[in-house]
Amino acid sequence: MKWDLYDPVTRREIEGNRGIYDNYNPELGCVEVNDPSKMVRMSPGEIYRDLTELKHLKINKLSLEGVKRYKNNISTVITDSENEDFLVVACNSELVLFDFDKTTLMPNTRPVLRFDTRPASTSTSDRLVSTWPQFPHTINFLKFNDNFTGRPVLGACVDDGSLLIWYTETIINFIKRFNLTKRSHVQDGGDLYQDNNRFFGLKINPDFKVKMESSLWGLDFLSYKDSMGSTHNLIAASDNSQMVTFIYYDTSSEEYYHVKTHQVLHNIPEVSFISHEIKNNTHEVKISCASISAELIIFRFRFQIIEGPLNINEANHFTRKATYYIDPAMAQLEPSELELLDRLDRERFYRVFFVTPPVISRTLLEEDCWTAKPIHSKFFHEVQSLSAVFGDPTINETDEIEHIYNESVLLDLVFDPVKTSHLGIAAGWQFFESRITSLAEPSQLHEAISEPAKLTGVDDEYRRVNKGLSRVYKRLEHRKEETSMNSELYSLREKYDLQAKMFLAVSTTRKLGLFQADTLFCNAATKRVFDLPIPHDESKFTNRISITHIIPELSSFIAVTQQGLVTIMRLCCHRGVYGMRQEHLFPNAISLALGHNGFRSIAGICIRDRSPSQELPRFLLYITYTDGLVIGFELTKRREDELIKVTF
C-alpha cells in the first residue's frame, strides 16, 4: 500500500484522525466583526495540517472611480521582459495601469498610465450588438496570456463585439518611453491627486483586432508547436450570439481563419481550451463552454493546415488588416469595396480547412453555469483520507474504502496492490459532497442544510459511468493480464492506466463542482457557497459566482461572488478519488459592503506569481472593488517545519 512513501506523521494521521484536527472548535463558522480581511474567526482550512497559508497584506484605495458592475473579471496583472508587474483594471472603456510598491507588494495609489480603447466614432452596429446601447464600448473581460505568437499579450472583450489584443510590451514600452512610473508614487500624503498620467485622446492601437457579431464576454488563448517546430496560435471567444468562435492566426501569412459552433440555448460567459493533439496531420482541440442556460458543453474542433504559395493580392488585402470581421457584412465598406472583397474571397487560397465542430459531451446542471476552468489531475494535492479530500469528518472511511474497492473488483478493473494503493477504476466514479461553511441566517439554516449538493441527476450519472466504462473496456480488449508478486492477475497497469487526466472546476450561480473533462461526470460539488445576507438591495443582483481562478502550483480553486466574498477550495485526491475541500473564506463582506459612493462590489481578482522556486510556491492575490479599493493577500504552502510541529 506504499506505506514506505509516507512520513511518520502522515502514517499516524491515516491510522488515527485522518488528517483532520479540532473539527468542533466553536470559532469555526463564527463571523468576524473586527477584521475586514476575514469573514470567519477561524478559517475552514485550520482543521488541516497541510492547508494553504493565507496572509493579509494591506488595503489600498486606488485613484479609480466608476468601475462598472455585473461584468466578468476586469482586473489582471501583466508582466514585462524585466519581470516587472503592472495591475490593469478596466474602467468603462479605459484601461488603467498601476505599478507595485516593492516594499508593501501593493499597487501604488496613482496610475502609471490611463488610456481609452473606444473608437473615434460609434457605429449603428456597435449599438445594436451591445448590451448597453447608450455607451457600447465598455470592457466586459480582461485576459492575460503569457504566450500568443511567442509573446505575452493582454486581451480585452468589449461590449460592442470588439476583441482587442495588445502585446504587453506595446503598452509597457509606452510607459517606459515617457518615464511614467516616476509619477505614480505619492510624495506627500496630503497632496490632492492630479491625473497627470492620463493623456486625453491617447490611443494605443491594439496589435490584433477582431470584430465579433455580438457583445463579447469569453476569451482564451492557446499556442503550441507541432513535430516540425511550427507554432500554431488559437483564440476561442464567446459572444452573445450564443456561439463559440474558434480563430486560427497564421503567423507566416499574417491571416485569420475562423469557424463557429452551432447556437446553444443561451449566452456563454466563459470558454476555455482543455486539450490539443495532432493525429495524421489533423489538429484536434477541445474547448469547454459554460452557458447560463445551465449547460456545460465540450466542443471538438478539427482542422488541417494546407501549405501553399502566397498570392500578392491576398497579401495586400488579407494580411494583418486593421480589423478582422467575423461577419464581413458588419464592415462599413463602399459597394465597390464589397465587390472586390467578394471576388478576392472566392479566389482566396484557404490555408486552414475546418471540420464543422460537434458537441462531444454536454450536461444540464441544476443552476446557470458561469465558469469552467480546466486543471490536470497531476496538480491535485494528495491527502491522508477521504475525509481530508472533502472536508467531511463524518465520512465512514472504512466502509467507503471497502465499498469503492469492491466495486472495482466486481468490474474486474483493479490495480496490482503490490505496486499501488489506488482503489481501482471505481474510484473515478464516486460523488461526494464537499463540506462548506454556511453563513445563512438562522431562519434559512434548515433550507441551506437540506438543499442537495448534486448538480446533476442520477440518470445523468449512470449514463456517464456507462460511457466511461465502455471506453475502458474497449482499451483493454487486446491487453493481456499481468501476474503480480502475490500470484493474482490484474487487468489495469499503473504505467498505462494512471496517466494524468483533465478535470473542470466549475462554478454555477451559487455552487461549485468538479467534473471529469472527458465524460463530464461530477466527482464533487458543494451546497450554496455564499449565503451571507447583506442588508443592501443591490447586493442580491451581484450574488453569483461569475469569477474563478486556478493556481495549479497550490492546487487552489478560487471562486468569487461579486457581492464581496471569496473562497479558496483545495483540489485534493486520495487513492484515486478526486475532490475538493474549502480552506479559506474571506474578506469581511459585511464591513466592506458600503463605500463613500454607496454599495461596492468586487470588480475582479488577479494573481502575481512571486515564487522563489517551484518547491516554494508563493502567490499574491489582489481583490479589486468597483470604487477602487484593493485588498492584497499572500498565498503559500504551509512550511515543512510547521507541518512537523503538529502535536498528537
XYZ file of C-alpha atoms in Angstrom:
648
model
C 0.000 0.000 0.000
C 3.019 2.260 -0.463
C 3.437 2.845 3.293
C 7.132 3.418 2.755
C 6.283 6.632 0.864
C 4.536 8.240 3.855
C 6.345 10.112 6.617
C 5.641 9.014 10.228
C 3.270 11.933 10.887
C 1.127 11.124 7.852
C 1.058 7.423 8.749
C -0.235 8.230 12.240
C -2.874 10.507 10.711
C -4.066 7.796 8.320
C -4.421 5.386 11.232
C -5.848 8.000 13.609
C -7.601 11.310 12.965
C -7.461 11.012 9.130
C -5.712 14.383 8.833
C -8.446 16.475 10.499
C -7.813 18.363 13.760
C -10.017 20.371 16.118
C -13.090 19.931 13.946
C -15.508 21.050 16.680
C -13.807 24.330 17.534
C -16.531 26.942 18.221
C -14.519 29.533 16.254
C -15.292 27.644 13.022
C -18.136 29.414 11.229
C -18.203 32.258 13.750
C -18.453 35.584 11.887
C -15.567 38.027 12.394
C -16.665 41.562 13.318
C -13.388 43.474 13.706
C -11.006 42.355 10.937
C -12.074 43.439 7.397
C -9.741 40.853 5.842
C -11.543 37.875 7.446
C -15.117 36.636 7.200
C -14.850 33.998 9.932
C -12.673 33.921 13.024
C -11.182 30.542 12.176
C -10.678 29.608 8.535
C -12.251 26.307 7.423
C -8.777 25.047 6.487
C -7.384 25.413 10.004
C -8.552 21.882 10.766
C -5.943 20.525 8.314
C -2.238 20.220 8.970
C -1.320 20.746 5.306
C -3.521 23.695 4.385
C -2.510 26.674 2.255
C -1.497 29.728 4.277
C -3.381 32.976 3.599
C -1.800 36.176 4.892
C -3.401 39.596 4.645
C -1.064 42.244 3.188
C -2.818 45.600 3.141
C -5.819 47.599 1.920
C -5.243 50.405 -0.586
C -7.565 52.907 -2.228
C -6.662 53.446 -5.877
C -7.354 56.661 -7.753
C -10.146 54.964 -9.620
C -13.896 55.523 -9.613
C -16.909 54.378 -11.583
C -15.884 50.813 -12.421
C -18.908 49.007 -13.840
C -20.679 46.172 -12.044
C -22.021 42.913 -13.499
C -19.007 42.304 -15.738
C -16.705 39.306 -15.877
C -13.234 39.617 -14.344
C -11.983 43.097 -15.324
C -8.662 43.173 -13.494
C -5.439 41.341 -14.290
C -1.665 41.589 -13.947
C 0.687 41.932 -16.918
C 4.451 41.397 -16.847
C 7.253 42.919 -18.919
C 10.521 41.373 -20.099
C 12.272 42.542 -16.919
C 9.722 40.697 -14.751
C 8.097 43.915 -13.555
C 4.358 43.642 -12.948
C 1.527 46.086 -13.561
C -2.054 45.889 -12.318
C -4.568 46.539 -15.116
C -8.175 47.497 -14.335
C -10.898 48.193 -16.899
C -12.963 51.292 -16.121
C -15.738 51.723 -18.684
C -13.783 51.850 -21.969
C -10.465 52.802 -20.361
C -7.543 50.655 -19.254
C -5.874 51.914 -16.083
C -2.405 50.615 -15.144
C -0.746 50.707 -11.719
C 2.758 49.641 -10.778
C 3.551 47.898 -7.479
C 5.368 49.079 -4.397
C 8.337 46.772 -3.838
C 8.061 47.031 -0.048
C 4.359 46.589 0.614
C 3.784 44.494 -2.557
C 0.595 46.515 -3.099
C -0.307 48.601 -6.175
C 0.535 52.271 -5.858
C -2.341 54.699 -5.488
C -1.691 56.670 -8.647
C -1.861 55.033 -12.087
C 1.185 54.997 -14.332
C -0.978 55.067 -17.446
C -4.595 55.512 -18.392
C -5.809 55.290 -21.975
C -9.109 54.902 -23.791
C -9.919 51.959 -26.051
C -13.110 53.253 -27.657
C -13.103 54.032 -31.394
C -13.185 57.542 -32.831
C -16.867 57.120 -33.706
C -19.706 54.823 -32.698
C -21.473 52.964 -35.488
C -25.071 51.795 -35.549
C -23.924 48.174 -35.452
C -21.925 48.909 -32.280
C -25.123 49.944 -30.529
C -27.205 47.117 -31.959
C -24.923 44.309 -30.753
C -24.137 45.745 -27.306
C -25.939 45.152 -24.019
C -25.821 48.877 -23.184
C -26.531 50.894 -26.376
C -26.105 54.253 -24.606
C -22.358 53.572 -24.407
C -21.462 50.322 -26.198
C -17.689 50.421 -25.637
C -17.389 49.245 -22.025
C -14.944 46.402 -21.392
C -16.548 43.155 -20.198
C -13.486 40.999 -19.554
C -9.676 41.167 -19.380
C -7.388 38.209 -20.066
C -3.588 37.996 -19.788
C -1.766 35.189 -21.583
C 1.979 34.638 -21.378
C 2.340 33.135 -24.863
C 0.477 34.102 -28.011
C 2.644 34.120 -31.152
C 5.564 33.670 -28.755
C 4.944 36.817 -26.695
C 2.763 37.780 -23.708
C -0.496 39.518 -24.597
C -3.390 41.350 -22.960
C -6.857 40.702 -24.394
C -9.965 42.833 -23.822
C -13.541 41.793 -24.604
C -15.695 44.819 -25.426
C -19.456 45.269 -25.314
C -19.556 46.394 -28.968
C -18.191 42.989 -30.020
C -14.560 44.055 -30.404
C -11.727 41.764 -29.366
C -8.660 43.913 -28.693
C -5.259 42.269 -28.176
C -2.039 44.072 -27.282
C 1.425 42.680 -26.844
C 2.202 43.675 -23.269
C 5.454 45.258 -24.406
C 3.437 47.607 -26.644
C 1.798 49.098 -23.549
C 4.767 48.870 -21.191
C 7.189 50.426 -23.697
C 4.894 53.438 -23.824
C 5.143 53.735 -20.034
C 8.936 53.496 -20.068
C 9.330 55.853 -23.003
C 7.759 58.706 -21.048
C 9.131 57.645 -17.658
C 5.600 57.475 -16.315
C 6.314 55.196 -13.360
C 8.049 58.053 -11.537
C 4.794 59.971 -11.439
C 2.820 57.236 -9.734
C 4.471 57.457 -6.321
C 2.917 59.673 -3.701
C 5.452 62.185 -2.411
C 3.167 63.957 0.022
C 0.243 62.146 1.571
C -1.647 65.424 1.887
C -1.380 66.271 -1.787
C -4.535 66.196 -3.821
C -4.202 63.669 -6.583
C -3.856 65.039 -10.095
C -4.396 62.683 -13.018
C -1.058 63.565 -14.629
C -0.676 60.216 -16.333
C -3.958 60.393 -18.180
C -3.487 61.626 -21.725
C -6.884 62.666 -23.061
C -7.369 61.316 -26.560
C -4.438 58.917 -26.161
C -4.790 55.782 -28.276
C -2.567 52.741 -28.044
C -3.640 50.772 -31.076
C -4.102 47.042 -30.454
C -1.739 44.673 -32.237
C -4.731 42.487 -33.149
C -8.382 43.453 -33.516
C -11.271 41.129 -34.296
C -14.884 42.229 -34.626
C -17.391 39.667 -33.380
C -21.112 39.512 -34.137
C -22.354 40.461 -30.677
C -21.306 41.658 -27.230
C -18.114 39.778 -26.304
C -17.641 38.115 -22.885
C -15.452 34.984 -23.069
C -11.843 34.617 -24.264
C -8.980 32.127 -24.123
C -5.647 31.683 -25.927
C -3.591 28.644 -26.912
C -0.218 28.379 -28.653
C 1.631 25.113 -29.289
C 4.259 23.624 -31.598
C 3.982 20.591 -33.856
C 6.667 17.963 -34.514
C 8.190 20.148 -37.239
C 8.613 23.108 -34.898
C 5.825 25.205 -36.435
C 3.796 27.263 -33.965
C 0.007 27.298 -34.052
C -1.855 30.203 -32.444
C -5.501 29.797 -31.482
C -8.186 32.006 -29.970
C -11.521 30.905 -28.527
C -14.144 33.600 -27.997
C -17.800 33.629 -26.962
C -20.239 36.464 -27.527
C -23.953 36.994 -27.091
C -24.665 35.332 -30.418
C -24.627 32.230 -28.163
C -21.893 30.600 -30.242
C -18.206 29.828 -29.722
C -15.885 31.285 -32.359
C -12.619 29.433 -32.982
C -9.927 31.600 -34.619
C -6.653 30.418 -36.130
C -3.983 33.078 -36.671
C -1.334 32.131 -39.239
C 1.897 33.958 -38.422
C 3.583 33.227 -41.766
C 0.895 34.896 -43.874
C -0.484 37.045 -41.021
C -4.018 35.928 -41.842
C -7.026 34.999 -39.712
C -9.258 31.967 -40.239
C -12.285 31.077 -38.169
C -15.139 28.635 -37.670
C -18.219 28.907 -35.443
C -20.180 26.340 -33.476
C -23.929 25.979 -33.635
C -26.004 28.176 -31.358
C -26.510 26.954 -27.789
C -29.531 27.764 -25.629
C -28.208 30.964 -24.021
C -25.170 33.212 -23.606
C -21.709 31.781 -22.881
C -19.815 33.803 -20.234
C -16.646 31.658 -20.374
C -14.721 29.436 -22.796
C -11.512 27.505 -22.046
C -9.102 25.343 -24.021
C -8.943 21.859 -22.493
C -6.518 19.902 -24.690
C -4.907 19.656 -28.116
C -3.279 16.899 -30.153
C -2.207 16.199 -33.729
C -3.072 12.897 -35.450
C -2.282 12.215 -39.115
C -1.780 15.941 -39.797
C -5.188 16.728 -38.295
C -5.268 19.058 -35.306
C -7.871 18.273 -32.652
C -8.698 20.830 -29.974
C -11.291 20.509 -27.209
C -12.935 23.574 -25.706
C -15.287 23.835 -22.734
C -18.002 26.433 -22.521
C -20.154 27.464 -19.577
C -23.622 28.685 -20.504
C -26.225 30.475 -18.405
C -28.743 28.049 -19.884
C -27.345 25.720 -17.162
C -25.351 23.832 -19.800
C -21.759 22.638 -19.530
C -20.591 21.727 -23.031
C -17.430 20.332 -24.631
C -16.857 21.143 -28.311
C -14.313 19.408 -30.525
C -12.572 21.428 -33.237
C -10.646 19.694 -36.012
C -8.641 21.401 -38.725
C -5.814 20.819 -41.186
C -3.093 23.196 -42.344
C -2.771 23.429 -46.135
C 0.618 24.567 -47.402
C 0.747 26.751 -50.487
C 2.164 29.895 -52.123
C 1.245 33.400 -51.019
C -0.738 35.373 -53.611
C 0.229 39.042 -53.899
C -3.418 40.160 -53.995
C -4.151 38.134 -50.872
C -1.117 39.596 -49.153
C -2.235 43.133 -49.921
C -5.818 42.607 -48.803
C -5.953 39.938 -46.086
C -2.611 40.263 -44.288
C -2.845 41.900 -40.834
C -5.820 44.050 -41.651
C -6.631 46.734 -39.097
C -9.756 44.765 -38.148
C -10.789 41.201 -38.947
C -14.572 40.860 -39.192
C -16.177 37.549 -38.263
C -19.167 38.752 -40.281
C -17.922 40.856 -43.239
C -21.369 42.440 -43.538
C -20.594 44.415 -40.367
C -17.694 46.208 -42.059
C -18.543 49.706 -43.241
C -17.469 49.383 -46.865
C -18.360 51.114 -50.095
C -20.169 48.993 -52.747
C -17.015 48.833 -54.870
C -15.039 47.556 -51.881
C -17.652 44.878 -51.210
C -17.411 43.672 -54.802
C -13.609 43.493 -54.531
C -13.877 41.638 -51.214
C -16.286 39.075 -52.695
C -14.027 38.446 -55.684
C -10.880 38.095 -53.569
C -12.680 35.833 -51.130
C -13.720 33.488 -53.959
C -10.155 33.388 -55.272
C -8.540 33.174 -51.849
C -6.287 30.224 -51.039
C -7.536 28.966 -47.670
C -4.638 27.640 -45.623
C -6.792 26.239 -42.821
C -9.515 23.678 -43.502
C -12.059 23.315 -40.670
C -14.453 20.486 -39.899
C -17.824 21.548 -38.504
C -17.312 21.432 -34.710
C -19.591 18.904 -32.950
C -20.621 18.658 -29.306
C -18.826 15.645 -27.830
C -20.178 15.992 -24.303
C -22.948 18.002 -22.680
C -24.651 18.032 -19.320
C -27.511 20.052 -17.914
C -26.923 21.415 -14.408
C -29.299 22.467 -11.664
C -28.240 26.125 -11.991
C -26.848 28.519 -14.586
C -23.207 27.748 -15.339
C -20.830 30.737 -15.184
C -17.259 29.437 -15.346
C -15.382 26.226 -16.205
C -11.608 26.076 -15.679
C -9.504 23.038 -16.785
C -6.964 21.519 -14.383
C -4.665 18.460 -14.707
C -5.006 15.706 -12.135
C -1.242 15.888 -11.524
C -1.798 19.188 -9.703
C -4.168 17.711 -7.111
C -2.853 17.598 -3.554
C -2.612 14.061 -2.146
C -4.053 13.802 1.367
C -4.479 11.232 4.118
C -8.132 10.203 3.786
C -11.441 10.721 2.024
C -12.463 12.961 4.915
C -9.473 15.199 4.207
C -10.322 15.294 0.479
C -13.846 16.636 1.004
C -13.509 18.284 4.419
C -16.139 15.999 5.917
C -15.161 14.159 9.136
C -18.477 12.263 9.126
C -17.393 10.077 6.192
C -17.087 6.448 7.321
C -13.623 5.810 5.959
C -13.558 2.028 6.360
C -16.966 1.443 4.773
C -16.394 3.819 1.861
C -12.951 2.430 1.013
C -14.284 -1.133 1.124
C -17.306 -0.156 -0.953
C -15.205 1.509 -3.682
C -12.673 -1.328 -3.852
C -15.422 -3.968 -4.059
C -16.983 -2.094 -6.975
C -13.637 -2.224 -8.800
C -13.327 -5.954 -8.057
C -16.843 -6.526 -9.366
C -15.883 -4.752 -12.601
C -12.595 -6.716 -12.712
C -10.753 -3.415 -13.015
C -8.302 -3.216 -10.118
C -4.617 -2.385 -9.923
C -1.873 -4.549 -8.502
C -1.927 -3.713 -4.733
C 1.763 -4.572 -4.523
C 2.532 -1.601 -6.784
C -0.098 0.993 -5.863
C -2.746 1.756 -3.243
C -5.148 3.012 -5.929
C -8.703 1.743 -5.321
C -9.289 0.768 -8.938
C -11.444 2.076 -11.737
C -14.456 2.660 -9.469
C -12.519 5.365 -7.614
C -13.082 7.680 -10.570
C -16.863 7.199 -10.498
C -17.643 8.389 -6.995
C -19.520 11.509 -5.918
C -19.009 13.140 -2.529
C -20.289 16.421 -1.188
C -17.596 18.976 -0.347
C -18.470 20.465 3.017
C -18.524 24.258 3.229
C -19.045 26.849 5.962
C -22.599 28.196 5.961
C -23.250 31.847 6.820
C -27.023 31.646 6.428
C -29.389 33.318 8.859
C -30.951 31.015 11.479
C -34.312 31.221 9.672
C -32.694 29.957 6.447
C -30.302 27.459 8.018
C -32.636 24.481 7.621
C -33.090 25.247 3.923
C -29.319 25.574 3.437
C -28.641 22.256 5.186
C -31.391 20.294 3.439
C -30.517 21.596 -0.033
C -28.869 18.865 -2.154
C -25.317 19.436 -3.328
C -25.534 17.424 -6.551
C -25.509 19.447 -9.745
C -26.718 16.578 -11.956
C -29.356 13.851 -11.718
C -28.991 10.116 -11.106
C -29.891 9.180 -14.693
C -27.222 11.526 -15.989
C -24.642 9.969 -13.647
C -25.344 6.418 -14.824
C -25.124 7.406 -18.487
C -21.702 8.934 -17.897
C -20.444 5.971 -15.869
C -21.547 3.632 -18.643
C -19.879 5.835 -21.257
C -16.612 5.926 -19.322
C -16.529 2.199 -18.567
C -17.189 1.359 -22.214
C -14.069 3.306 -23.159
C -12.005 1.467 -20.548
C -13.146 -1.992 -21.656
C -12.531 -1.112 -25.292
C -8.997 -0.016 -24.436
C -8.353 -3.300 -22.597
C -9.759 -5.615 -25.300
C -6.396 -6.825 -26.582
C -4.341 -6.412 -23.416
C -3.116 -9.455 -21.531
C -3.418 -9.636 -17.770
C -0.210 -9.441 -15.732
C 0.661 -11.757 -12.875
C 1.509 -9.955 -9.644
C 4.021 -10.931 -6.990
C 1.016 -12.160 -4.980
C 0.204 -14.602 -7.847
C -3.034 -12.791 -8.781
C -3.902 -11.492 -12.276
C -4.698 -7.800 -12.794
C -6.025 -6.005 -15.900
C -5.026 -2.447 -15.037
C -1.419 -1.343 -15.096
C -0.001 1.600 -13.252
C 2.097 2.702 -16.239
C -0.816 2.989 -18.700
C -3.964 3.471 -16.638
C -2.830 6.020 -14.041
C -1.991 8.756 -16.527
C -2.915 12.353 -15.729
C -6.391 13.354 -16.837
C -8.223 16.629 -17.104
C -10.870 17.982 -14.763
C -13.101 21.037 -14.982
C -13.521 23.223 -11.895
C -16.981 24.690 -12.431
C -18.995 27.463 -10.825
C -22.741 27.905 -11.098
C -24.794 30.752 -9.669
C -24.369 29.560 -6.078
C -22.397 26.290 -6.121
C -19.034 24.820 -7.096
C -18.419 21.494 -8.794
C -15.610 19.267 -10.057
C -16.199 17.410 -13.340
C -14.142 14.978 -15.400
C -13.402 16.743 -18.669
C -13.879 13.698 -20.916
C -17.212 12.391 -19.605
C -18.489 15.375 -17.543
C -19.095 13.059 -14.595
C -19.342 15.140 -11.415
C -16.971 13.901 -8.682
C -17.652 16.620 -6.112
C -19.936 19.583 -5.522
C -20.865 21.978 -2.757
C -24.102 23.284 -1.407
C -24.708 27.018 -1.608
C -21.249 28.535 -1.040
C -22.107 32.177 -0.385
C -25.327 32.532 1.597
C -24.358 35.608 3.613
C -27.257 38.066 3.980
C -26.024 41.599 3.221
C -28.559 44.332 4.086
C -28.393 46.185 0.773
C -30.821 45.978 -2.147
C -28.131 45.932 -4.835
C -26.253 43.028 -3.266
C -28.753 40.390 -4.404
C -28.000 41.134 -8.069
C -24.269 40.510 -7.563
C -24.559 37.250 -5.622
C -23.401 34.891 -8.380
C -20.080 33.087 -8.740
C -19.033 34.628 -12.050
C -15.273 34.910 -11.390
C -12.928 31.984 -10.737
C -9.192 31.391 -10.900
C -6.949 28.331 -10.571
C -3.409 28.237 -9.167
C -2.110 24.774 -10.164
C 1.079 25.064 -8.092
C -1.017 25.366 -4.916
C -3.865 23.078 -6.045
C -6.130 26.057 -5.396
C -9.512 26.815 -6.955
C -10.504 30.409 -6.145
C -14.164 31.375 -6.500
C -15.562 34.889 -6.213
C -19.033 36.303 -5.896
C -19.198 39.954 -6.905
C -21.272 40.512 -3.774
C -17.998 40.596 -1.851
C -16.902 37.106 -0.785
C -14.025 34.887 -1.919
C -13.425 31.231 -1.117
C -10.373 29.073 -1.795
C -11.037 25.401 -2.439
C -8.121 22.944 -2.306
C -8.152 20.320 -5.055
C -7.245 17.020 -3.353
C -7.073 13.292 -4.035
C -6.749 10.058 -2.060
C -6.136 6.622 -3.598
C -7.678 7.613 -6.930
C -10.652 9.555 -5.528
C -10.625 13.234 -6.578
C -12.422 16.108 -4.899
C -12.043 19.478 -3.200
C -12.304 20.996 0.251
C -12.864 24.536 1.498
C -9.825 26.117 3.172
C -10.487 29.881 3.242
C -13.472 32.244 3.267
C -12.733 35.976 3.097
C -12.799 39.043 3.220
C -15.416 40.567 5.522
C -18.149 41.289 3.004
C -20.370 42.998 5.579
C -17.844 45.620 6.721
C -16.654 46.247 3.145
C -20.101 46.437 1.538
C -20.552 50.199 1.857
C -18.118 52.780 0.494
C -18.259 56.554 0.041
C -20.422 56.148 -3.063
C -22.789 53.516 -1.717
C -22.658 49.759 -2.234
C -19.314 48.452 -3.508
C -18.905 45.105 -5.240
C -15.934 43.095 -6.458
C -14.826 44.002 -9.992
C -12.131 41.356 -10.344
C -9.282 39.338 -8.883
C -5.758 38.864 -10.187
C -2.724 36.796 -9.255
C 1.012 37.597 -9.118
C 3.498 34.740 -9.110
C 6.284 35.588 -6.670
C 7.598 32.063 -6.110
C 11.324 31.868 -5.285
C 11.345 28.284 -6.630
C 8.996 25.510 -7.718
C 9.359 23.903 -4.295
C 8.280 27.145 -2.566
C 5.219 28.477 -4.408
C 4.199 31.985 -3.359
C 1.352 33.886 -4.975
C -0.139 37.303 -4.308
C -3.880 37.745 -4.676
C -5.469 41.160 -5.279
C -9.210 41.815 -4.975
C -10.326 44.978 -6.786
C -13.616 46.708 -5.999
C -15.791 48.969 -8.129
C -14.773 52.091 -6.179
C -11.017 51.442 -6.478
C -10.475 49.653 -3.170
C -7.836 46.895 -3.406
C -7.132 44.214 -0.799
C -3.935 42.179 -1.040
C -3.230 38.664 0.261
C -0.298 36.254 0.150
C -1.000 32.579 -0.530
C 1.644 29.924 0.191
C 2.024 26.315 1.263
C 2.483 25.687 4.957
C 6.194 25.173 5.578
C 7.521 21.687 6.313
C 8.845 22.725 9.724
C 5.329 23.883 10.650
C 3.864 20.586 9.435
C 6.044 18.605 11.854
C 5.121 20.816 14.839
C 1.593 19.391 14.990
C 1.039 17.612 18.307
C -0.953 14.437 18.789
